[in-house]
PDB file of C-alpha atoms in Angstrom:
ATOM      1  CA  MET L1277      14.454 -43.966   1.330  1.00  0.00           C
ATOM      2  CA  LYS L1278      16.138 -44.379  -2.034  1.00  0.00           C
ATOM      3  CA  ILE L1279      15.105 -42.708  -5.254  1.00  0.00           C
ATOM      4  CA  ARG L1280      15.728 -44.501  -8.543  1.00  0.00           C
ATOM      5  CA  LYS L1281      18.093 -42.805 -10.991  1.00  0.00           C
ATOM      6  CA  ASP L1282      15.420 -42.312 -13.644  1.00  0.00           C
ATOM      7  CA  LYS L1283      13.155 -40.748 -11.001  1.00  0.00           C
ATOM      8  CA  LEU L1284      16.020 -38.520  -9.900  1.00  0.00           C
ATOM      9  CA  TYR L1285      16.599 -37.341 -13.473  1.00  0.00           C
ATOM     10  CA  THR L1286      12.887 -36.614 -13.879  1.00  0.00           C
ATOM     11  CA  LEU L1287      12.784 -34.619 -10.653  1.00  0.00           C
ATOM     12  CA  SER L1288      15.930 -32.724 -11.624  1.00  0.00           C
ATOM     13  CA  PHE L1289      14.410 -31.854 -14.994  1.00  0.00           C
ATOM     14  CA  PHE L1290      11.264 -30.349 -13.465  1.00  0.00           C
ATOM     15  CA  LEU L1291      13.117 -28.607 -10.630  1.00  0.00           C
ATOM     16  CA  SER L1292      15.917 -27.166 -12.746  1.00  0.00           C
ATOM     17  CA  PRO L1293      14.032 -24.026 -13.956  1.00  0.00           C
ATOM     18  CA  MET L1294      13.271 -23.031 -10.357  1.00  0.00           C
ATOM     19  CA  LEU L1295      16.826 -23.831  -9.231  1.00  0.00           C
ATOM     20  CA  ILE L1296      18.228 -21.649 -12.024  1.00  0.00           C
ATOM     21  CA  ILE L1297      15.941 -18.765 -11.011  1.00  0.00           C
ATOM     22  CA  VAL L1298      16.943 -19.110  -7.345  1.00  0.00           C
ATOM     23  CA  VAL L1299      20.645 -19.124  -8.216  1.00  0.00           C
ATOM     24  CA  LEU L1300      20.396 -16.186 -10.640  1.00  0.00           C
ATOM     25  CA  PHE L1301      18.086 -13.903  -8.678  1.00  0.00           C
ATOM     26  CA  TYR L1302      18.730 -14.877  -5.046  1.00  0.00           C
ATOM     27  CA  LEU L1303      22.009 -16.688  -4.497  1.00  0.00           C
ATOM     28  CA  ILE L1304      24.274 -14.608  -6.757  1.00  0.00           C
ATOM     29  CA  PRO L1305      22.905 -11.226  -5.507  1.00  0.00           C
ATOM     30  CA  LEU L1306      23.316 -12.468  -1.934  1.00  0.00           C
ATOM     31  CA  VAL L1307      26.950 -13.449  -2.524  1.00  0.00           C
ATOM     32  CA  LEU L1308      27.613 -10.102  -4.245  1.00  0.00           C
ATOM     33  CA  THR L1309      26.001  -8.196  -1.346  1.00  0.00           C
ATOM     34  CA  VAL L1310      28.176 -10.009   1.185  1.00  0.00           C
ATOM     35  CA  TYR L1311      31.267  -9.301  -0.927  1.00  0.00           C
ATOM     36  CA  ILE L1312      30.444  -5.596  -1.366  1.00  0.00           C
ATOM     37  CA  SER L1313      29.961  -5.290   2.399  1.00  0.00           C
ATOM     38  CA  PHE L1314      33.700  -6.012   2.747  1.00  0.00           C
ATOM     39  CA  THR L1315      34.670  -3.291   0.270  1.00  0.00           C
ATOM     40  CA  GLY L1316      34.709   0.494   0.509  1.00  0.00           C
ATOM     41  CA  MET L1317      32.482   0.970  -2.535  1.00  0.00           C
ATOM     42  CA  LYS L1318      31.029   4.489  -2.935  1.00  0.00           C
ATOM     43  CA  ASN L1319      28.931   6.261  -5.561  1.00  0.00           C
ATOM     44  CA  TRP L1320      28.740   3.086  -7.652  1.00  0.00           C
ATOM     45  CA  ASN L1321      32.349   3.575  -8.710  1.00  0.00           C
ATOM     46  CA  ILE L1322      32.875  -0.119  -9.391  1.00  0.00           C
ATOM     47  CA  GLU L1323      36.201   0.202 -11.204  1.00  0.00           C
ATOM     48  CA  ARG L1324      37.833   2.026  -8.293  1.00  0.00           C
ATOM     49  CA  TYR L1325      36.266   0.361  -5.252  1.00  0.00           C
ATOM     50  CA  MET L1326      35.267  -3.166  -6.302  1.00  0.00           C
ATOM     51  CA  HIS L1327      38.646  -4.539  -5.218  1.00  0.00           C
ATOM     52  CA  ASP L1328      39.114  -2.098  -2.320  1.00  0.00           C
ATOM     53  CA  PHE L1329      38.891  -4.752   0.395  1.00  0.00           C
ATOM     54  CA  VAL L1330      38.367  -3.154   3.833  1.00  0.00           C
ATOM     55  CA  GLY L1331      37.575  -6.237   5.916  1.00  0.00           C
ATOM     56  CA  PHE L1332      35.028  -5.677   8.689  1.00  0.00           C
ATOM     57  CA  TYR L1333      35.381  -1.881   8.578  1.00  0.00           C
ATOM     58  CA  ASN L1334      31.755  -1.312   7.452  1.00  0.00           C
ATOM     59  CA  TYR L1335      30.436  -3.575  10.204  1.00  0.00           C
ATOM     60  CA  GLN L1336      32.593  -1.741  12.744  1.00  0.00           C
ATOM     61  CA  ARG L1337      31.152   1.562  11.504  1.00  0.00           C
ATOM     62  CA  LEU L1338      27.619   0.271  11.990  1.00  0.00           C
ATOM     63  CA  PHE L1339      28.450  -0.896  15.505  1.00  0.00           C
ATOM     64  CA  HIS L1340      30.057   2.474  16.313  1.00  0.00           C
ATOM     65  CA  MET L1341      27.016   4.317  14.924  1.00  0.00           C
ATOM     66  CA  PHE L1342      24.721   2.117  17.000  1.00  0.00           C
ATOM     67  CA  LYS L1343      26.655   3.115  20.150  1.00  0.00           C
ATOM     68  CA  TYR L1344      27.174   6.825  19.518  1.00  0.00           C
ATOM     69  CA  ASP L1345      24.962   8.099  16.662  1.00  0.00           C
ATOM     70  CA  PRO L1346      21.459   9.106  17.890  1.00  0.00           C
ATOM     71  CA  THR L1347      20.144   9.115  14.316  1.00  0.00           C
ATOM     72  CA  PHE L1348      21.143   5.489  13.735  1.00  0.00           C
ATOM     73  CA  LYS L1349      19.842   4.538  17.180  1.00  0.00           C
ATOM     74  CA  ALA L1350      16.479   6.011  16.141  1.00  0.00           C
ATOM     75  CA  VAL L1351      16.570   3.889  12.963  1.00  0.00           C
ATOM     76  CA  VAL L1352      17.182   0.677  14.944  1.00  0.00           C
ATOM     77  CA  LEU L1353      14.518   1.528  17.527  1.00  0.00           C
ATOM     78  CA  THR L1354      12.033   2.439  14.783  1.00  0.00           C
ATOM     79  CA  THR L1355      12.690  -0.910  13.068  1.00  0.00           C
ATOM     80  CA  ILE L1356      11.971  -2.846  16.275  1.00  0.00           C
ATOM     81  CA  VAL L1357       8.768  -0.936  17.083  1.00  0.00           C
ATOM     82  CA  PHE L1358       7.535  -0.875  13.480  1.00  0.00           C
ATOM     83  CA  VAL L1359       8.055  -4.597  12.840  1.00  0.00           C
ATOM     84  CA  GLY L1360       6.752  -5.686  16.263  1.00  0.00           C
ATOM     85  CA  ILE L1361       3.515  -3.689  16.374  1.00  0.00           C
ATOM     86  CA  THR L1362       2.683  -3.926  12.655  1.00  0.00           C
ATOM     87  CA  LEU L1363       3.234  -7.696  12.777  1.00  0.00           C
ATOM     88  CA  ILE L1364       0.661  -8.046  15.564  1.00  0.00           C
ATOM     89  CA  ILE L1365      -1.821  -5.872  13.650  1.00  0.00           C
ATOM     90  CA  ASN L1366      -1.312  -7.734  10.375  1.00  0.00           C
ATOM     91  CA  VAL L1367      -1.606 -11.246  11.809  1.00  0.00           C
ATOM     92  CA  PHE L1368      -4.362 -10.815  14.389  1.00  0.00           C
ATOM     93  CA  GLY L1369      -6.171  -8.146  12.331  1.00  0.00           C
ATOM     94  CA  GLY L1370      -6.244 -10.530   9.362  1.00  0.00           C
ATOM     95  CA  LEU L1371      -7.449 -13.355  11.593  1.00  0.00           C
ATOM     96  CA  GLY L1372     -10.176 -11.167  13.089  1.00  0.00           C
ATOM     97  CA  LEU L1373     -11.393 -10.011   9.673  1.00  0.00           C
ATOM     98  CA  ALA L1374     -11.442 -13.567   8.328  1.00  0.00           C
ATOM     99  CA  LEU L1375     -13.456 -14.804  11.315  1.00  0.00           C
ATOM    100  CA  ALA L1376     -15.849 -11.837  11.165  1.00  0.00           C
ATOM    101  CA  THR L1377     -16.612 -12.440   7.492  1.00  0.00           C
ATOM    102  CA  PHE L1378     -16.775 -16.222   8.038  1.00  0.00           C
ATOM    103  CA  PHE L1379     -19.803 -15.832  10.302  1.00  0.00           C
ATOM    104  CA  MET L1380     -21.516 -13.414   7.863  1.00  0.00           C
ATOM    105  CA  SER L1381     -23.670 -14.485   4.946  1.00  0.00           C
ATOM    106  CA  GLU L1382     -21.775 -14.798   1.659  1.00  0.00           C
ATOM    107  CA  ARG L1383     -22.722 -11.527  -0.085  1.00  0.00           C
ATOM    108  CA  PRO L1384     -21.967  -8.997   2.710  1.00  0.00           C
ATOM    109  CA  GLY L1385     -18.886 -11.053   3.631  1.00  0.00           C
ATOM    110  CA  ASN L1386     -17.480 -10.740   0.091  1.00  0.00           C
ATOM    111  CA  ILE L1387     -18.204  -6.989  -0.003  1.00  0.00           C
ATOM    112  CA  TYR L1388     -16.515  -6.509   3.371  1.00  0.00           C
ATOM    113  CA  ARG L1389     -13.433  -8.445   2.231  1.00  0.00           C
ATOM    114  CA  LEU L1390     -13.284  -6.465  -1.023  1.00  0.00           C
ATOM    115  CA  LEU L1391     -13.257  -3.179   0.916  1.00  0.00           C
ATOM    116  CA  TRP L1392     -10.262  -4.335   2.943  1.00  0.00           C
ATOM    117  CA  LEU L1393      -8.444  -5.290  -0.255  1.00  0.00           C
ATOM    118  CA  LEU L1394      -8.663  -1.750  -1.679  1.00  0.00           C
ATOM    119  CA  PRO L1395      -5.438  -0.514   0.044  1.00  0.00           C
ATOM    120  CA  ARG L1396      -3.500  -3.429  -1.444  1.00  0.00           C
ATOM    121  CA  MET L1397      -4.996  -2.887  -4.910  1.00  0.00           C
ATOM    122  CA  SER L1398      -4.152   0.834  -4.909  1.00  0.00           C
ATOM    123  CA  PRO L1399      -0.812   1.967  -6.389  1.00  0.00           C
ATOM    124  CA  ILE L1400       1.713   2.732  -3.653  1.00  0.00           C
ATOM    125  CA  ALA L1401       2.046   6.419  -4.629  1.00  0.00           C
ATOM    126  CA  VAL L1402      -1.736   6.973  -4.704  1.00  0.00           C
ATOM    127  CA  TYR L1403      -2.295   5.145  -1.413  1.00  0.00           C
ATOM    128  CA  SER L1404       0.523   7.063   0.293  1.00  0.00           C
ATOM    129  CA  LEU L1405      -0.768  10.360  -1.090  1.00  0.00           C
ATOM    130  CA  VAL L1406      -4.180   9.731   0.479  1.00  0.00           C
ATOM    131  CA  TRP L1407      -2.635   9.382   3.922  1.00  0.00           C
ATOM    132  CA  TYR L1408      -0.239  12.254   3.253  1.00  0.00           C
ATOM    133  CA  TYR L1409      -3.175  14.623   2.934  1.00  0.00           C
ATOM    134  CA  PHE L1410      -5.074  12.940   5.760  1.00  0.00           C
ATOM    135  CA  PHE L1411      -2.262  13.350   8.328  1.00  0.00           C
ATOM    136  CA  HIS L1412      -0.765  16.574   6.903  1.00  0.00           C
ATOM    137  CA  GLY L1413       0.370  18.894   9.680  1.00  0.00           C
ATOM    138  CA  SER L1414      -1.435  22.020   8.400  1.00  0.00           C
ATOM    139  CA  GLU L1415      -4.999  23.164   7.647  1.00  0.00           C
ATOM    140  CA  ILE L1416      -5.003  21.175   4.389  1.00  0.00           C
ATOM    141  CA  GLY L1417      -4.721  17.935   6.374  1.00  0.00           C
ATOM    142  CA  THR L1418      -8.090  16.157   6.608  1.00  0.00           C
ATOM    143  CA  LEU L1419      -7.633  15.116  10.232  1.00  0.00           C
ATOM    144  CA  ASN L1420      -6.497  18.592  11.310  1.00  0.00           C
ATOM    145  CA  SER L1421      -9.368  20.177   9.386  1.00  0.00           C
ATOM    146  CA  ILE L1422     -11.937  17.959  11.155  1.00  0.00           C
ATOM    147  CA  LEU L1423     -10.463  18.614  14.598  1.00  0.00           C
ATOM    148  CA  LEU L1424     -10.353  22.378  13.947  1.00  0.00           C
ATOM    149  CA  LYS L1425     -13.994  22.471  12.823  1.00  0.00           C
ATOM    150  CA  LEU L1426     -15.042  20.479  15.883  1.00  0.00           C
ATOM    151  CA  GLY L1427     -13.164  22.963  18.068  1.00  0.00           C
ATOM    152  CA  LEU L1428     -11.026  20.212  19.606  1.00  0.00           C
ATOM    153  CA  ILE L1429      -7.781  21.977  18.678  1.00  0.00           C
ATOM    154  CA  SER L1430      -6.953  25.660  18.125  1.00  0.00           C
ATOM    155  CA  GLU L1431      -4.106  25.146  15.647  1.00  0.00           C
ATOM    156  CA  PRO L1432      -2.969  22.322  13.342  1.00  0.00           C
ATOM    157  CA  ILE L1433      -0.920  19.517  14.842  1.00  0.00           C
ATOM    158  CA  PRO L1434       2.114  18.176  12.921  1.00  0.00           C
ATOM    159  CA  PHE L1435       1.276  14.571  13.795  1.00  0.00           C
ATOM    160  CA  GLY L1436       4.191  12.991  11.936  1.00  0.00           C
ATOM    161  CA  GLN L1437       6.747  15.302  13.501  1.00  0.00           C
ATOM    162  CA  ILE L1438       5.782  14.370  17.064  1.00  0.00           C
ATOM    163  CA  ILE L1439       8.560  11.968  18.027  1.00  0.00           C
ATOM    164  CA  PRO L1440       8.678   9.174  18.491  1.00  0.00           C
ATOM    165  CA  TRP L1441       5.053   7.987  18.728  1.00  0.00           C
ATOM    166  CA  GLY L1442       3.504  10.478  16.287  1.00  0.00           C
ATOM    167  CA  ALA L1443       5.784   9.317  13.466  1.00  0.00           C
ATOM    168  CA  TRP L1444       5.593   5.668  14.525  1.00  0.00           C
ATOM    169  CA  SER L1445       1.781   5.715  14.700  1.00  0.00           C
ATOM    170  CA  ILE L1446       1.476   6.949  11.121  1.00  0.00           C
ATOM    171  CA  ILE L1447       3.910   4.478   9.539  1.00  0.00           C
ATOM    172  CA  ILE L1448       2.378   1.590  11.517  1.00  0.00           C
ATOM    173  CA  PHE L1449      -1.176   2.634  10.581  1.00  0.00           C
ATOM    174  CA  VAL L1450      -0.417   3.073   6.873  1.00  0.00           C
ATOM    175  CA  ASN L1451       1.446  -0.249   6.541  1.00  0.00           C
ATOM    176  CA  GLY L1452      -0.946  -2.096   8.830  1.00  0.00           C
ATOM    177  CA  LEU L1453      -3.917  -1.312   6.585  1.00  0.00           C
ATOM    178  CA  VAL L1454      -2.087  -2.795   3.616  1.00  0.00           C
ATOM    179  CA  GLY L1455      -0.709  -5.860   5.390  1.00  0.00           C
ATOM    180  CA  VAL L1456      -3.859  -6.927   7.178  1.00  0.00           C
ATOM    181  CA  SER L1457      -5.540  -7.919   3.904  1.00  0.00           C
ATOM    182  CA  PHE L1458      -2.883 -10.581   3.216  1.00  0.00           C
ATOM    183  CA  GLY L1459      -3.618 -12.383   6.463  1.00  0.00           C
ATOM    184  CA  MET L1460      -7.347 -12.036   5.818  1.00  0.00           C
ATOM    185  CA  ILE L1461      -7.066 -13.805   2.438  1.00  0.00           C
ATOM    186  CA  VAL L1462      -4.967 -16.696   3.800  1.00  0.00           C
ATOM    187  CA  PHE L1463      -7.154 -17.216   6.864  1.00  0.00           C
ATOM    188  CA  THR L1464     -10.346 -16.959   4.799  1.00  0.00           C
ATOM    189  CA  SER L1465      -8.994 -19.647   2.468  1.00  0.00           C
ATOM    190  CA  ALA L1466      -8.215 -21.834   5.507  1.00  0.00           C
ATOM    191  CA  LEU L1467     -11.690 -21.334   6.962  1.00  0.00           C
ATOM    192  CA  ASN L1468     -13.332 -22.268   3.671  1.00  0.00           C
ATOM    193  CA  GLN L1469     -11.496 -25.629   3.721  1.00  0.00           C
ATOM    194  CA  ILE L1470     -13.066 -26.575   7.064  1.00  0.00           C
ATOM    195  CA  PRO L1471     -16.194 -28.738   6.568  1.00  0.00           C
ATOM    196  CA  LYS L1472     -19.301 -26.663   7.209  1.00  0.00           C
ATOM    197  CA  GLU L1473     -20.962 -29.650   8.894  1.00  0.00           C
ATOM    198  CA  ILE L1474     -18.629 -29.343  11.886  1.00  0.00           C
ATOM    199  CA  VAL L1475     -19.539 -25.705  12.442  1.00  0.00           C
ATOM    200  CA  ILE L1476     -23.256 -26.369  11.913  1.00  0.00           C
ATOM    201  CA  ALA L1477     -23.173 -29.264  14.391  1.00  0.00           C
ATOM    202  CA  ALA L1478     -21.465 -27.022  16.966  1.00  0.00           C
ATOM    203  CA  ARG L1479     -24.120 -24.375  16.380  1.00  0.00           C
ATOM    204  CA  VAL L1480     -26.865 -26.935  16.907  1.00  0.00           C
ATOM    205  CA  ASP L1481     -25.227 -27.931  20.194  1.00  0.00           C
ATOM    206  CA  GLY L1482     -25.439 -24.292  21.315  1.00  0.00           C
ATOM    207  CA  ALA L1483     -21.781 -23.257  20.889  1.00  0.00           C
ATOM    208  CA  SER L1484     -21.149 -19.513  20.548  1.00  0.00           C
ATOM    209  CA  GLY L1485     -19.021 -17.945  17.804  1.00  0.00           C
ATOM    210  CA  TRP L1486     -16.086 -17.594  20.202  1.00  0.00           C
ATOM    211  CA  GLN L1487     -16.371 -21.214  21.373  1.00  0.00           C
ATOM    212  CA  ILE L1488     -16.458 -22.443  17.777  1.00  0.00           C
ATOM    213  CA  SER L1489     -13.433 -20.325  16.933  1.00  0.00           C
ATOM    214  CA  LYS L1490     -11.452 -21.405  20.008  1.00  0.00           C
ATOM    215  CA  ARG L1491     -12.258 -25.140  19.986  1.00  0.00           C
ATOM    216  CA  ILE L1492     -12.616 -25.852  16.254  1.00  0.00           C
ATOM    217  CA  LEU L1493     -11.322 -23.147  13.933  1.00  0.00           C
ATOM    218  CA  PHE L1494      -8.080 -22.004  15.628  1.00  0.00           C
ATOM    219  CA  PRO L1495      -6.590 -25.517  16.024  1.00  0.00           C
ATOM    220  CA  MET L1496      -7.323 -26.273  12.361  1.00  0.00           C
ATOM    221  CA  MET L1497      -5.607 -23.077  11.190  1.00  0.00           C
ATOM    222  CA  LYS L1498      -2.280 -23.528  12.988  1.00  0.00           C
ATOM    223  CA  TRP L1499      -0.373 -24.119   9.760  1.00  0.00           C
ATOM    224  CA  HIS L1500      -1.818 -20.993   8.131  1.00  0.00           C
ATOM    225  CA  PHE L1501      -1.096 -18.955  11.270  1.00  0.00           C
ATOM    226  CA  LEU L1502       2.545 -20.037  11.090  1.00  0.00           C
ATOM    227  CA  TYR L1503       2.735 -19.139   7.407  1.00  0.00           C
ATOM    228  CA  VAL L1504       1.207 -15.656   7.830  1.00  0.00           C
ATOM    229  CA  LEU L1505       3.332 -14.901  10.905  1.00  0.00           C
ATOM    230  CA  THR L1506       6.612 -15.899   9.253  1.00  0.00           C
ATOM    231  CA  TRP L1507       5.804 -14.274   5.924  1.00  0.00           C
ATOM    232  CA  GLN L1508       4.672 -10.994   7.471  1.00  0.00           C
ATOM    233  CA  PHE L1509       7.710 -10.848   9.765  1.00  0.00           C
ATOM    234  CA  LEU L1510      10.141 -11.222   6.863  1.00  0.00           C
ATOM    235  CA  SER L1511       8.099  -8.857   4.703  1.00  0.00           C
ATOM    236  CA  LEU L1512       7.952  -6.098   7.329  1.00  0.00           C
ATOM    237  CA  LEU L1513      11.650  -6.409   8.040  1.00  0.00           C
ATOM    238  CA  THR L1514      12.485  -5.559   4.424  1.00  0.00           C
ATOM    239  CA  THR L1515       9.603  -3.282   3.371  1.00  0.00           C
ATOM    240  CA  TYR L1516      10.204   0.394   2.719  1.00  0.00           C
ATOM    241  CA  PRO L1517       8.237   1.855  -0.316  1.00  0.00           C
ATOM    242  CA  HIS L1518       5.443   3.472   1.732  1.00  0.00           C
ATOM    243  CA  LEU L1519       7.932   4.664   4.356  1.00  0.00           C
ATOM    244  CA  PHE L1520      10.167   6.133   1.673  1.00  0.00           C
ATOM    245  CA  LEU L1521       7.373   8.308   0.288  1.00  0.00           C
ATOM    246  CA  LEU L1522       6.112   9.436   3.699  1.00  0.00           C
ATOM    247  CA  VAL L1523       9.632  10.418   4.752  1.00  0.00           C
ATOM    248  CA  GLU L1524      10.485  11.972   1.392  1.00  0.00           C
ATOM    249  CA  TRP L1525       7.338  14.131   1.562  1.00  0.00           C
ATOM    250  CA  ASP L1526       8.262  15.215   5.133  1.00  0.00           C
ATOM    251  CA  LEU L1527       5.005  13.856   6.526  1.00  0.00           C
ATOM    252  CA  VAL L1528       6.867  11.922   9.217  1.00  0.00           C
ATOM    253  CA  ASN L1529      10.089  12.655  11.041  1.00  0.00           C
ATOM    254  CA  ARG L1530      13.082  11.520   8.990  1.00  0.00           C
ATOM    255  CA  ASP L1531      14.810   9.691  11.863  1.00  0.00           C
ATOM    256  CA  TYR L1532      11.769   8.064  13.454  1.00  0.00           C
ATOM    257  CA  GLY L1533      10.129   7.245  10.109  1.00  0.00           C
ATOM    258  CA  THR L1534      13.159   5.362   8.771  1.00  0.00           C
ATOM    259  CA  THR L1535      13.585   1.632   9.326  1.00  0.00           C
ATOM    260  CA  LEU L1536      16.779  -0.323   8.670  1.00  0.00           C
ATOM    261  CA  ALA L1537      15.495  -1.431   5.247  1.00  0.00           C
ATOM    262  CA  LEU L1538      14.878   2.193   4.234  1.00  0.00           C
ATOM    263  CA  TYR L1539      18.275   3.145   5.680  1.00  0.00           C
ATOM    264  CA  VAL L1540      19.880   0.544   3.379  1.00  0.00           C
ATOM    265  CA  PHE L1541      18.057   1.974   0.362  1.00  0.00           C
ATOM    266  CA  ASN L1542      18.903   5.600   1.196  1.00  0.00           C
ATOM    267  CA  THR L1543      22.546   4.786   1.897  1.00  0.00           C
ATOM    268  CA  ALA L1544      22.943   2.906  -1.389  1.00  0.00           C
ATOM    269  CA  PHE L1545      20.731   4.996  -3.695  1.00  0.00           C
ATOM    270  CA  GLY L1546      19.870   8.206  -1.803  1.00  0.00           C
ATOM    271  CA  ARG L1547      20.935  11.769  -2.303  1.00  0.00           C
ATOM    272  CA  GLY L1548      24.492  13.003  -1.750  1.00  0.00           C
ATOM    273  CA  GLU L1549      27.323  10.550  -1.268  1.00  0.00           C
ATOM    274  CA  GLN L1550      26.189   6.967  -1.680  1.00  0.00           C
ATOM    275  CA  GLU L1551      28.004   4.287   0.295  1.00  0.00           C
ATOM    276  CA  GLN L1552      27.220   0.872  -1.138  1.00  0.00           C
ATOM    277  CA  GLY L1553      29.738  -0.896   1.127  1.00  0.00           C
ATOM    278  CA  LEU L1554      28.052   0.409   4.278  1.00  0.00           C
ATOM    279  CA  ALA L1555      24.576  -0.263   2.841  1.00  0.00           C
ATOM    280  CA  ALA L1556      25.567  -3.837   1.938  1.00  0.00           C
ATOM    281  CA  ALA L1557      26.832  -4.439   5.493  1.00  0.00           C
ATOM    282  CA  ALA L1558      23.511  -3.198   6.902  1.00  0.00           C
ATOM    283  CA  ALA L1559      21.656  -5.403   4.383  1.00  0.00           C
ATOM    284  CA  VAL L1560      23.658  -8.465   5.487  1.00  0.00           C
ATOM    285  CA  ILE L1561      22.778  -7.757   9.140  1.00  0.00           C
ATOM    286  CA  LEU L1562      19.136  -7.343   8.113  1.00  0.00           C
ATOM    287  CA  SER L1563      19.234 -10.712   6.341  1.00  0.00           C
ATOM    288  CA  ILE L1564      20.791 -12.406   9.376  1.00  0.00           C
ATOM    289  CA  LEU L1565      18.082 -10.926  11.624  1.00  0.00           C
ATOM    290  CA  GLY L1566      15.445 -12.228   9.201  1.00  0.00           C
ATOM    291  CA  ILE L1567      16.920 -15.748   9.215  1.00  0.00           C
ATOM    292  CA  ILE L1568      17.183 -15.812  13.025  1.00  0.00           C
ATOM    293  CA  GLY L1569      13.644 -14.465  13.450  1.00  0.00           C
ATOM    294  CA  GLY L1570      12.239 -16.941  10.913  1.00  0.00           C
ATOM    295  CA  VAL L1571      13.951 -19.918  12.568  1.00  0.00           C
ATOM    296  CA  ILE L1572      12.751 -18.851  16.032  1.00  0.00           C
ATOM    297  CA  THR L1573       9.184 -18.513  14.722  1.00  0.00           C
ATOM    298  CA  LEU L1574       9.291 -21.991  13.175  1.00  0.00           C
ATOM    299  CA  LYS L1575      10.738 -23.485  16.382  1.00  0.00           C
ATOM    300  CA  VAL L1576       8.268 -21.761  18.717  1.00  0.00           C
ATOM    301  CA  LEU L1577       5.267 -22.869  16.651  1.00  0.00           C
ATOM    302  CA  GLU L1578       6.737 -26.409  16.300  1.00  0.00           C
ATOM    303  CA  PHE L1579       6.960 -26.487  12.524  1.00  0.00           C
ATOM    304  CA  GLU L1580       8.496 -30.002  12.554  1.00  0.00           C
ATOM    305  CA  LYS L1581       5.407 -31.513  14.199  1.00  0.00           C
ATOM    306  CA  MET L1582       3.169 -30.131  11.450  1.00  0.00           C
ATOM    307  CA  ILE L1583       5.134 -31.900   8.712  1.00  0.00           C
ATOM    308  CA  LYS L1584       3.598 -35.288   7.943  1.00  0.00           C
ATOM    309  CA  LYS L1585       5.135 -38.074   5.926  1.00  0.00           C
ATOM    310  CA  PRO L1586       3.451 -38.737   2.553  1.00  0.00           C
ATOM    311  CA  ARG L1587       1.034 -41.667   2.572  1.00  0.00           C
ATOM    312  CA  GLY L1588       2.324 -43.061  -0.691  1.00  0.00           C
ATOM    313  CA  GLU L1589       5.767 -44.534  -1.208  1.00  0.00           C
ATOM    314  CA  ILE L1590       8.469 -42.992  -3.385  1.00  0.00           C
ATOM    315  CA  GLU L1591      10.301 -45.642  -5.320  1.00  0.00           C
TER     316      GLU L1591
END
């Protein structure tokens, strides 16, 4: 397939703004991050450390920490558990909400969807503060207060300090409530594109809601399922704002409430000595994991088969 020169110039003209943005805000920072990971940069002392080339020393440190440092092991384990479980909640929770509201009448369905969007519409600090007071490990915590009044416990439980599952449960719950609304919106949009006549005909033939979902709706939403799964995986791998606040406020255990993305942030910008070289090395590993995970997801769900050639011809 050949593209005429004038067509090529036209395409280049319209694509150039996006290409410039990608180069400026994605490619150059990525190259700089990789470069810094091979330096011994500390405390943002660029003049002293920018040319202090240390080779793979930062990567060797990370590998050594993974083998012998229990704190870093907890960070890696927390990342795996957090991304894995929250991803399942976000994707299948969003799908379940979209299907539930699809079979409702329009008005209650819209109200139900709006309620689930509230966590995403709330500012991160406000939303985190709500759950800080809900799970607080003293009498001021809402959950502890309810359990004490019901006589189910005799003294407050520090939920977030119970390791590992107490801390993991809270960070998964808080992020899951936010993430599930994204999947709900995408799947709802997909469901609304499916002709109503097909669903009505299935209803007339006596098909149940589950049969309609399994035989008609799920196969027609494969593309959207792939998109939500890939997007949520990459998003969870790099998210940290809610975790940062919950850890900073001591609601959850510092080791088992910290993912690799939050470790990168704390190492580069946290308190005490800041090690940008080490943080950049961890960020590069995080990026590689994201690329590998994204490619595997696309391969498993057969992304190539979903791509169709355009019906028209490009001259």
